[in-house]
Amino acid sequence: MNSIEKEKRKTFFNRSLERALRILNVLGNERPSQSLAQLSEALNLPRATVLRLCTTLLNFGFLRQDLLSKHYSLGMRVLELAISVSDSFSLRKIASPYLNILQAKIGKTIFLAVLDKDEVLYIDKIDDLRNPISFTSKIGTRRPAYWGMLGFVLMAYLPDKEIKRILQKEHLRAFTSKSITKKPELIELLGKVRSTGYVVEVEMALDGISGVGVPIFDHTGKIVAAVGVGFISSSVKEKELYRIIKEATKTVSAISKELGYTGERR
């Protein structure tokens, strides 16, 4: 960057905007709810300055404030923008019509997730409107890397050193009585997922809820996402389970082909 470009950046740099964006980043990346004093300390800015910035962000819907605690958190406008970004995300756009067809065929709740910062990140969800039970995971929800069907699939196709790295920093929590809490058992399961190309997860993440997870690969042969089919355990018998596996596998094969996958994995 030459001196003229540097000077232009200085001229157009807006310090108030920079500080407001830092507030959003702090609330998005650290504690999701903070007091004025906590924000002031985290940003190393005077309380009066932070108050002025927060008031502006509140007026535009980027922040909201709890009436009792007076703590600040991200507002609905941030969610609206996040959804707009998600809509423009090419993977989601490519996968969406296939996932809608899959949902119409099997009548179950469909999820699309990626591995982001060693966490399962939900980027799409198609509800089964006939199901009286609504799954709590929504677009934007984050879960541990080893969370249920989606986590098992996303981890299974990582290089061994990446799996080892993630497991070294993770304590395997028990979400239900059937959760895997021993790392050797999880590694064994991931190997089975790689060999079969899918996973059937029975109540390991949520009591009474089971699912089928399948991988999506891109043109490089690397896994880029996972599709999950969630359902009430007692509602699916063996014959229907095989049909779900078959339809889910066909769906991700079609999506992977759209992404340029030729059948050779890395």
Short mmCIF file of C-alpha atoms in Angstrom, two decimals, residues 73-244:
data_model
loop_
_atom_site.label_atom_id
_atom_site.label_comp_id
_atom_site.label_asym_id
_atom_site.label_seq_id
_atom_site.Cartn_x
_atom_site.Cartn_y
_atom_site.Cartn_z
CA SER A 73 -26.89 -7.74 24.24
CA LEU A 74 -27.12 -8.00 20.45
CA GLY A 75 -30.43 -6.87 18.96
CA MET A 76 -32.75 -8.21 16.29
CA ARG A 77 -31.20 -6.07 13.57
CA VAL A 78 -28.01 -8.13 13.88
CA LEU A 79 -30.05 -11.30 13.40
CA GLU A 80 -31.77 -9.84 10.34
CA LEU A 81 -28.42 -9.01 8.76
CA ALA A 82 -27.06 -12.44 9.66
CA ILE A 83 -29.98 -14.09 7.89
CA SER A 84 -29.34 -11.92 4.83
CA VAL A 85 -25.72 -13.06 4.81
CA SER A 86 -26.84 -16.65 5.25
CA ASP A 87 -29.22 -16.33 2.31
CA SER A 88 -26.36 -15.22 0.09
CA PHE A 89 -24.09 -18.04 1.28
CA SER A 90 -23.56 -20.17 -1.84
CA LEU A 91 -23.60 -23.54 -0.07
CA ARG A 92 -26.94 -22.80 1.54
CA LYS A 93 -28.38 -21.50 -1.73
CA ILE A 94 -27.26 -24.59 -3.63
CA ALA A 95 -28.44 -27.02 -0.95
CA SER A 96 -31.79 -25.38 -0.16
CA PRO A 97 -33.91 -26.78 -3.04
CA TYR A 98 -32.57 -30.29 -2.47
CA LEU A 99 -33.28 -30.06 1.26
CA ASN A 100 -36.83 -28.89 0.59
CA ILE A 101 -37.41 -31.86 -1.70
CA LEU A 102 -35.96 -34.19 0.93
CA GLN A 103 -38.23 -32.73 3.61
CA ALA A 104 -41.29 -33.13 1.38
CA LYS A 105 -40.38 -36.77 0.68
CA ILE A 106 -39.74 -37.98 4.21
CA GLY A 107 -41.67 -35.47 6.33
CA LYS A 108 -38.96 -34.92 8.95
CA THR A 109 -37.02 -31.89 10.21
CA ILE A 110 -33.94 -31.22 8.09
CA PHE A 111 -30.76 -29.47 9.21
CA LEU A 112 -27.73 -28.15 7.35
CA ALA A 113 -24.58 -27.44 9.35
CA VAL A 114 -20.90 -26.68 8.93
CA LEU A 115 -17.91 -26.93 11.25
CA ASP A 116 -16.87 -23.40 12.19
CA LYS A 117 -14.23 -22.56 14.80
CA ASP A 118 -14.40 -26.18 16.03
CA GLU A 119 -18.15 -25.93 16.57
CA VAL A 120 -21.21 -27.21 14.74
CA LEU A 121 -22.89 -24.16 13.19
CA TYR A 122 -26.43 -24.53 11.88
CA ILE A 123 -26.88 -22.64 8.60
CA ASP A 124 -30.29 -23.94 7.52
CA LYS A 125 -33.29 -25.70 9.00
CA ILE A 126 -36.55 -26.92 7.46
CA ASP A 127 -39.15 -27.80 10.06
CA ASP A 128 -41.62 -30.62 9.85
CA LEU A 129 -44.79 -28.57 10.39
CA ARG A 130 -46.77 -31.71 11.25
CA ASN A 131 -44.51 -32.45 14.19
CA PRO A 132 -45.88 -31.05 17.47
CA ILE A 133 -42.35 -30.94 18.88
CA SER A 134 -40.05 -28.18 17.60
CA PHE A 135 -36.29 -28.71 17.69
CA THR A 136 -34.47 -26.03 19.69
CA SER A 137 -31.56 -25.74 17.26
CA LYS A 138 -32.10 -22.87 14.84
CA ILE A 139 -30.12 -21.13 12.10
CA GLY A 140 -27.09 -19.62 13.83
CA THR A 141 -27.11 -22.08 16.74
CA ARG A 142 -23.69 -23.39 17.75
CA ARG A 143 -23.00 -26.76 19.37
CA PRO A 144 -19.84 -28.63 20.38
CA ALA A 145 -18.00 -30.36 17.55
CA TYR A 146 -19.08 -33.78 18.86
CA TRP A 147 -22.79 -32.84 19.07
CA GLY A 148 -25.05 -35.60 17.73
CA MET A 149 -25.48 -36.69 14.13
CA LEU A 150 -24.15 -33.48 12.58
CA GLY A 151 -21.06 -33.31 14.78
CA PHE A 152 -20.23 -36.98 14.22
CA VAL A 153 -20.36 -36.56 10.44
CA LEU A 154 -18.44 -33.28 10.36
CA MET A 155 -15.68 -34.67 12.58
CA ALA A 156 -15.50 -38.08 10.90
CA TYR A 157 -14.02 -36.77 7.65
CA LEU A 158 -11.43 -34.49 9.23
CA PRO A 159 -7.75 -35.49 9.07
CA ASP A 160 -6.76 -37.60 12.06
CA LYS A 161 -4.55 -34.84 13.45
CA GLU A 162 -7.51 -32.43 13.39
CA ILE A 163 -9.72 -34.91 15.23
CA LYS A 164 -6.96 -35.39 17.80
CA ARG A 165 -6.53 -31.62 18.21
CA ILE A 166 -10.24 -31.06 18.81
CA LEU A 167 -10.52 -33.93 21.26
CA GLN A 168 -7.47 -32.73 23.20
CA LYS A 169 -9.22 -29.49 24.09
CA GLU A 170 -12.73 -30.93 24.53
CA HIS A 171 -14.23 -32.61 27.57
CA LEU A 172 -16.94 -34.93 26.26
CA ARG A 173 -20.06 -33.92 28.15
CA ALA A 174 -23.01 -36.24 28.64
CA PHE A 175 -26.11 -34.62 27.14
CA THR A 176 -28.18 -37.75 27.74
CA SER A 177 -27.64 -41.15 29.34
CA LYS A 178 -26.67 -42.48 25.89
CA SER A 179 -24.06 -39.82 25.09
CA ILE A 180 -20.52 -40.93 24.29
CA THR A 181 -18.20 -39.60 26.98
CA LYS A 182 -15.08 -41.67 26.28
CA LYS A 183 -12.77 -40.45 23.52
CA PRO A 184 -11.74 -43.93 22.25
CA GLU A 185 -15.44 -44.78 21.76
CA LEU A 186 -16.01 -41.56 19.83
CA ILE A 187 -12.98 -42.21 17.61
CA GLU A 188 -14.33 -45.70 16.91
CA LEU A 189 -17.72 -44.25 15.96
CA LEU A 190 -16.11 -41.69 13.63
CA GLY A 191 -14.33 -44.53 11.85
CA LYS A 192 -17.64 -46.31 11.31
CA VAL A 193 -19.15 -43.12 9.90
CA ARG A 194 -16.32 -42.86 7.37
CA SER A 195 -16.78 -46.48 6.27
CA THR A 196 -20.59 -46.38 5.95
CA GLY A 197 -21.00 -42.80 4.72
CA TYR A 198 -23.66 -41.92 7.27
CA VAL A 199 -24.51 -42.10 10.94
CA VAL A 200 -27.65 -43.15 12.78
CA GLU A 201 -27.63 -41.33 16.09
CA VAL A 202 -30.03 -42.57 18.76
CA GLU A 203 -30.73 -40.13 21.61
CA MET A 204 -27.07 -39.17 22.12
CA ALA A 205 -27.74 -35.43 22.03
CA LEU A 206 -31.39 -35.12 23.09
CA ASP A 207 -33.61 -37.51 25.01
CA GLY A 208 -36.28 -39.06 22.80
CA ILE A 209 -34.74 -37.64 19.61
CA SER A 210 -32.79 -39.57 16.98
CA GLY A 211 -31.42 -38.70 13.58
CA VAL A 212 -29.48 -39.56 10.46
CA GLY A 213 -26.43 -37.54 9.43
CA VAL A 214 -24.76 -37.53 6.00
CA PRO A 215 -21.80 -35.56 4.53
CA ILE A 216 -21.52 -33.01 1.71
CA PHE A 217 -18.21 -32.77 -0.19
CA ASP A 218 -16.92 -30.02 -2.46
CA HIS A 219 -14.85 -30.06 -5.67
CA THR A 220 -11.65 -30.66 -3.68
CA GLY A 221 -13.06 -33.81 -2.06
CA LYS A 222 -13.18 -32.20 1.38
CA ILE A 223 -16.23 -32.27 3.61
CA VAL A 224 -17.87 -28.84 3.71
CA ALA A 225 -21.16 -29.53 5.48
CA ALA A 226 -23.48 -32.14 6.92
CA VAL A 227 -27.19 -32.75 6.48
CA GLY A 228 -29.15 -34.06 9.42
CA VAL A 229 -32.62 -35.59 9.54
CA GLY A 230 -34.13 -35.31 13.01
CA PHE A 231 -37.15 -37.16 14.33
CA ILE A 232 -38.85 -38.49 17.47
CA SER A 233 -37.25 -41.86 18.16
CA SER A 234 -40.52 -43.74 18.65
CA SER A 235 -41.97 -42.39 15.38
CA VAL A 236 -39.58 -44.19 13.03
CA LYS A 237 -39.47 -47.96 12.55
CA GLU A 238 -36.70 -49.93 10.86
CA LYS A 239 -38.18 -49.88 7.35
CA GLU A 240 -38.70 -46.11 7.42
CA LEU A 241 -35.21 -45.59 8.84
CA TYR A 242 -33.67 -47.32 5.83
CA ARG A 243 -35.75 -45.10 3.55
CA ILE A 244 -34.52 -41.97 5.37
#
